[in-house]
Amino acid sequence: MYPTHIFASTDSTNRIALDMAKKGAPHGTGILAEMQVKGRGRLDRSWYSPAKKGLYCSVIVRPQLSVEDYPKITLVAGLSVAQTLIRTCACQCSVKWPNDIYCSGRKLGGILTESSSFPQGSDESFAVVGIGVNIRNSQEDFEPELTTKATSVFLETNKIYKIEAVFQAIRLELLRGIEIFEQKGFEEVLGRWKELDMLQGKMVRWMQPNGEYLYGKSRGPDCDGRLIIQETSGEYHQVLYGDVLLKDR
Ligand code: BTN
């Protein structure tokens, strides 16, 4: 059994997990909150976290991996969340590079991985995998700007799931995914990730550092976790950060 700390309300489970990990909390420790008042998203965005509607959790991991491999943990986590929701909730979702879970063209969940800055090879190295999934939200439970962009497990399946049970299943799958990464390498994870890739072969756009969009077909992540986009000229680009959107969205 892995330790689990449950809070009625917190600012951010990632913030708590980072504090606990710095104090030595073990691999697999989970932090779960019924609501968050300062839920954090990727790229400095916030994560809307109304009480008892979503899964808001963080898992501390201390993988036997080099620190350069840590960014790939986000892909492992996204895959683990999607596989769990498909298996245990019959929610047919997909993954979107690098950290999103989508269903019916709308966002169902996201991952925010934050890691330690200990030196390479240090036993103290860790990553905190923050996971947010909309579980029980009805359409009116979303903020107005999210109503056409977000979905929930309830909206997709018409079923109400126990949030803590979904958390336990996701944590087990995440820790299993990390073990596969450690023992068989990232290629093993990547093969499975690509089977659920929402953007595979689709025309996408990515905002380049100069503010202009790059258009091309998404060819999926490479073995370093970077997204490959192929322009119509045939030229390949490796995308490391930012948002990649379907071309006509
Ligand atoms: C994203 O899609 O931008 C990532 C969202 C991650 C949200 C989760 S909710 C639990 C954990 N604690 C946080 O503050 N953020 C993550």
Short mmCIF file of C-alpha atoms and ligand atoms in Angstrom, two decimals:
data_model
loop_
_atom_site.label_atom_id
_atom_site.label_comp_id
_atom_site.label_asym_id
_atom_site.label_seq_id
_atom_site.Cartn_x
_atom_site.Cartn_y
_atom_site.Cartn_z
CA MET A 1 0.00 0.00 0.00
CA TYR A 2 1.32 3.43 -0.93
CA PRO A 3 0.68 6.33 1.48
CA THR A 4 -2.24 8.60 0.59
CA HIS A 5 -2.92 12.04 2.10
CA ILE A 6 -6.43 13.35 1.54
CA PHE A 7 -7.38 17.03 1.94
CA ALA A 8 -10.84 18.62 1.89
CA SER A 9 -9.35 21.74 0.33
CA THR A 10 -5.88 22.94 -0.59
CA ASP A 11 -4.18 25.51 -2.78
CA SER A 12 -2.52 22.92 -5.04
CA THR A 13 -1.79 19.22 -4.50
CA ASN A 14 1.43 19.71 -6.51
CA ARG A 15 2.61 22.34 -4.03
CA ILE A 16 1.97 19.97 -1.11
CA ALA A 17 3.61 17.05 -2.93
CA LEU A 18 6.73 19.10 -3.71
CA ASP A 19 7.04 20.03 0.00
CA MET A 20 6.54 16.42 1.11
CA ALA A 21 8.99 15.06 -1.47
CA LYS A 22 11.66 17.55 -0.33
CA LYS A 23 11.18 16.16 3.21
CA GLY A 24 11.70 12.59 1.96
CA ALA A 25 8.20 11.21 1.26
CA PRO A 26 8.56 7.83 -0.48
CA HIS A 27 7.96 6.78 -4.08
CA GLY A 28 4.25 6.36 -4.77
CA THR A 29 3.00 8.80 -2.11
CA GLY A 30 -0.30 10.31 -3.25
CA ILE A 31 -1.91 13.62 -2.36
CA LEU A 32 -5.61 13.96 -3.15
CA ALA A 33 -7.87 16.98 -2.62
CA GLU A 34 -11.62 17.43 -2.91
CA MET A 35 -11.00 20.94 -4.26
CA GLN A 36 -8.11 23.30 -5.03
CA VAL A 37 -8.16 27.07 -4.79
CA LYS A 38 -4.96 27.59 -6.79
CA GLY A 39 -4.84 24.54 -9.06
CA ARG A 40 -1.88 24.89 -11.40
CA GLY A 41 -1.83 24.02 -15.09
CA ARG A 42 0.92 23.84 -17.68
CA LEU A 43 2.39 27.05 -19.15
CA ASP A 44 1.45 29.05 -16.02
CA ARG A 45 -2.26 28.47 -16.53
CA SER A 46 -4.65 27.72 -13.69
CA TRP A 47 -6.65 24.50 -13.27
CA TYR A 48 -10.32 24.93 -12.44
CA SER A 49 -10.94 22.64 -9.45
CA PRO A 50 -14.54 22.80 -8.10
CA ALA A 51 -15.34 20.69 -5.00
CA LYS A 52 -16.07 16.98 -5.49
CA LYS A 53 -16.37 17.28 -9.27
CA GLY A 54 -12.89 16.30 -10.39
CA LEU A 55 -9.86 14.26 -9.52
CA TYR A 56 -7.12 16.58 -8.26
CA CYS A 57 -4.10 14.60 -7.20
CA SER A 58 -0.31 14.44 -7.23
CA VAL A 59 1.92 11.39 -7.04
CA ILE A 60 5.54 11.57 -5.88
CA VAL A 61 7.82 9.37 -7.98
CA ARG A 62 11.48 8.55 -7.48
CA PRO A 63 12.25 6.70 -10.71
CA GLN A 64 15.44 4.84 -11.53
CA LEU A 65 15.96 7.12 -14.53
CA SER A 66 18.37 9.83 -15.50
CA VAL A 67 17.10 13.35 -14.87
CA GLU A 68 17.15 13.99 -18.67
CA ASP A 69 14.42 11.35 -18.94
CA TYR A 70 12.12 13.13 -16.49
CA PRO A 71 10.22 15.19 -19.14
CA LYS A 72 9.07 11.89 -20.67
CA ILE A 73 7.27 11.07 -17.39
CA THR A 74 4.50 13.44 -18.54
CA LEU A 75 3.86 11.16 -21.54
CA VAL A 76 3.94 8.05 -19.32
CA ALA A 77 1.42 9.72 -16.98
CA GLY A 78 -0.94 10.82 -19.79
CA LEU A 79 -0.94 7.29 -21.18
CA SER A 80 -1.59 5.79 -17.72
CA VAL A 81 -4.53 8.12 -17.11
CA ALA A 82 -6.05 7.42 -20.53
CA GLN A 83 -5.61 3.64 -20.20
CA THR A 84 -7.21 3.66 -16.74
CA LEU A 85 -10.20 5.73 -17.87
CA ILE A 86 -10.71 3.42 -20.86
CA ARG A 87 -10.44 0.24 -18.77
CA THR A 88 -12.21 1.20 -15.56
CA CYS A 89 -14.73 3.81 -16.72
CA ALA A 90 -15.25 2.71 -20.35
CA CYS A 91 -14.44 6.30 -21.30
CA GLN A 92 -12.91 6.17 -24.79
CA CYS A 93 -10.35 8.94 -24.45
CA SER A 94 -7.11 9.74 -26.25
CA VAL A 95 -3.86 11.51 -25.46
CA LYS A 96 -2.74 14.82 -26.96
CA TRP A 97 0.91 15.84 -26.90
CA PRO A 98 2.35 16.55 -24.47
CA ASN A 99 0.06 16.43 -21.42
CA ASP A 100 -3.61 16.33 -22.33
CA ILE A 101 -6.38 13.75 -22.17
CA TYR A 102 -9.18 14.37 -24.69
CA CYS A 103 -12.57 12.84 -25.35
CA SER A 104 -15.04 13.78 -28.13
CA GLY A 105 -12.73 16.64 -29.15
CA ARG A 106 -12.84 18.23 -25.68
CA LYS A 107 -10.36 18.31 -22.83
CA LEU A 108 -11.02 15.73 -20.11
CA GLY A 109 -7.81 16.04 -18.12
CA GLY A 110 -4.23 17.19 -17.96
CA ILE A 111 -0.87 16.43 -16.39
CA LEU A 112 1.55 18.85 -14.76
CA THR A 113 4.90 17.25 -13.91
CA GLU A 114 7.27 19.22 -11.71
CA SER A 115 10.66 17.90 -10.67
CA SER A 116 13.46 18.38 -8.20
CA SER A 117 16.66 20.17 -9.02
CA PHE A 118 19.00 17.75 -7.27
CA PRO A 119 22.19 16.83 -9.09
CA GLN A 120 22.18 13.99 -11.63
CA GLY A 121 22.27 10.56 -9.97
CA SER A 122 21.32 11.94 -6.55
CA ASP A 123 19.18 9.54 -4.53
CA GLU A 124 17.04 12.50 -3.55
CA SER A 125 15.80 13.17 -7.11
CA PHE A 126 12.06 13.03 -7.57
CA ALA A 127 9.23 14.18 -9.78
CA VAL A 128 5.73 15.18 -8.79
CA VAL A 129 3.08 14.08 -11.26
CA GLY A 130 0.02 16.30 -10.92
CA ILE A 131 -3.14 14.91 -12.47
CA GLY A 132 -6.44 16.69 -13.01
CA VAL A 133 -9.42 14.86 -14.53
CA ASN A 134 -12.99 16.11 -14.83
CA ILE A 135 -14.97 13.23 -13.36
CA ARG A 136 -18.47 14.22 -12.21
CA ASN A 137 -18.99 17.62 -13.86
CA SER A 138 -22.25 18.36 -15.64
CA GLN A 139 -22.14 20.97 -18.38
CA GLU A 140 -23.18 23.76 -15.94
CA ASP A 141 -20.37 22.86 -13.51
CA PHE A 142 -17.79 24.31 -15.92
CA GLU A 143 -16.85 27.99 -16.04
CA PRO A 144 -18.49 29.72 -19.05
CA GLU A 145 -15.25 29.84 -21.05
CA LEU A 146 -14.78 26.07 -20.62
CA THR A 147 -18.28 24.88 -21.55
CA THR A 148 -17.46 24.25 -25.21
CA LYS A 149 -13.89 23.10 -24.56
CA ALA A 150 -14.12 20.72 -21.60
CA THR A 151 -15.83 17.42 -20.93
CA SER A 152 -16.04 14.99 -18.00
CA VAL A 153 -16.23 11.24 -17.47
CA PHE A 154 -19.87 11.75 -16.42
CA LEU A 155 -20.74 13.66 -19.61
CA GLU A 156 -19.09 10.98 -21.74
CA THR A 157 -20.43 7.86 -20.00
CA ASN A 158 -23.49 9.04 -18.05
CA LYS A 159 -22.03 7.29 -15.00
CA ILE A 160 -20.92 8.68 -11.63
CA TYR A 161 -17.61 7.23 -10.47
CA LYS A 162 -16.00 7.39 -7.01
CA ILE A 163 -13.14 9.86 -7.32
CA GLU A 164 -10.90 8.08 -4.80
CA ALA A 165 -11.34 4.75 -6.62
CA VAL A 166 -10.33 6.39 -9.92
CA PHE A 167 -7.28 7.87 -8.14
CA GLN A 168 -6.17 4.48 -6.78
CA ALA A 169 -6.48 2.88 -10.23
CA ILE A 170 -4.60 5.73 -11.94
CA ARG A 171 -1.77 5.68 -9.38
CA LEU A 172 -1.25 1.92 -9.84
CA GLU A 173 -1.20 2.29 -13.63
CA LEU A 174 1.21 5.26 -13.41
CA LEU A 175 3.65 3.35 -11.18
CA ARG A 176 3.39 0.36 -13.52
CA GLY A 177 4.08 2.63 -16.53
CA ILE A 178 7.17 4.03 -14.81
CA GLU A 179 8.39 0.48 -14.11
CA ILE A 180 7.96 -0.41 -17.79
CA PHE A 181 9.94 2.73 -18.73
CA GLU A 182 12.73 1.78 -16.27
CA GLN A 183 12.92 -1.86 -17.32
CA LYS A 184 12.09 -1.87 -21.04
CA GLY A 185 12.85 1.71 -22.06
CA PHE A 186 10.80 4.62 -23.37
CA GLU A 187 10.17 2.99 -26.79
CA GLU A 188 7.88 0.48 -25.09
CA VAL A 189 5.77 3.31 -23.62
CA LEU A 190 5.89 5.27 -26.88
CA GLY A 191 4.40 2.42 -28.91
CA ARG A 192 1.38 2.32 -26.61
CA TRP A 193 1.13 6.14 -26.47
CA LYS A 194 0.93 6.33 -30.28
CA GLU A 195 -2.02 3.92 -30.34
CA LEU A 196 -4.04 6.52 -28.38
CA ASP A 197 -2.57 9.63 -30.05
CA MET A 198 -5.38 12.03 -30.97
CA LEU A 199 -3.19 14.05 -33.38
CA GLN A 200 -1.49 11.17 -35.25
CA GLY A 201 -1.41 11.98 -39.00
CA LYS A 202 -3.65 15.05 -38.55
CA MET A 203 -2.93 18.57 -39.85
CA VAL A 204 -1.86 20.70 -36.88
CA ARG A 205 -0.51 24.15 -36.11
CA TRP A 206 2.14 25.11 -33.61
CA MET A 207 3.08 28.65 -32.60
CA GLN A 208 6.80 29.15 -33.16
CA PRO A 209 8.96 31.40 -30.95
CA ASN A 210 8.65 34.17 -33.63
CA GLY A 211 4.85 34.17 -33.12
CA GLU A 212 4.09 32.63 -36.54
CA TYR A 213 2.26 29.33 -36.92
CA LEU A 214 3.99 26.30 -38.34
CA TYR A 215 1.53 24.04 -40.19
CA GLY A 216 2.04 20.36 -40.92
CA LYS A 217 1.07 16.77 -40.20
CA SER A 218 1.67 15.45 -36.70
CA ARG A 219 3.90 12.39 -36.84
CA GLY A 220 3.81 11.67 -33.10
CA PRO A 221 6.51 12.04 -30.45
CA ASP A 222 10.06 10.82 -31.11
CA CYS A 223 12.16 8.70 -28.74
CA ASP A 224 13.06 11.88 -26.79
CA GLY A 225 9.39 12.82 -26.33
CA ARG A 226 9.53 15.73 -28.83
CA LEU A 227 6.61 16.04 -31.23
CA ILE A 228 7.51 15.62 -34.91
CA ILE A 229 5.61 17.84 -37.36
CA GLN A 230 6.05 17.29 -41.10
CA GLU A 231 5.44 20.35 -43.27
CA THR A 232 3.82 19.92 -46.72
CA SER A 233 7.31 20.53 -48.20
CA GLY A 234 8.32 17.28 -46.45
CA GLU A 235 10.57 19.06 -43.94
CA TYR A 236 10.46 17.70 -40.37
CA HIS A 237 10.38 19.84 -37.19
CA GLN A 238 10.90 18.73 -33.61
CA VAL A 239 8.63 20.56 -31.18
CA LEU A 240 9.78 20.77 -27.58
CA TYR A 241 7.25 23.04 -25.85
CA GLY A 242 4.07 25.06 -26.30
CA ASP A 243 0.66 24.07 -27.61
CA VAL A 244 -0.07 22.09 -30.73
CA LEU A 245 -3.62 22.48 -32.03
CA LEU A 246 -5.63 20.83 -34.76
CA LYS A 247 -5.21 23.12 -37.80
CA ASP A 248 -8.84 24.29 -37.98
CA ARG A 249 -9.41 24.82 -34.26
C1 BTN B 1 -2.76 21.13 -17.68
O1 BTN B 1 -3.52 20.57 -18.47
O2 BTN B 1 -2.35 22.29 -17.89
C2 BTN B 1 -2.29 20.39 -16.46
C3 BTN B 1 -3.30 20.43 -15.36
C4 BTN B 1 -2.87 19.70 -14.11
C5 BTN B 1 -3.85 19.91 -12.98
C6 BTN B 1 -3.54 19.08 -11.78
S1 BTN B 1 -4.86 19.09 -10.60
C7 BTN B 1 -3.83 18.30 -9.43
C8 BTN B 1 -2.44 18.85 -9.57
N1 BTN B 1 -2.28 20.02 -8.71
C9 BTN B 1 -2.18 21.14 -9.42
O3 BTN B 1 -2.07 22.28 -8.93
N2 BTN B 1 -2.18 20.87 -10.73
C10 BTN B 1 -2.29 19.45 -10.97
#
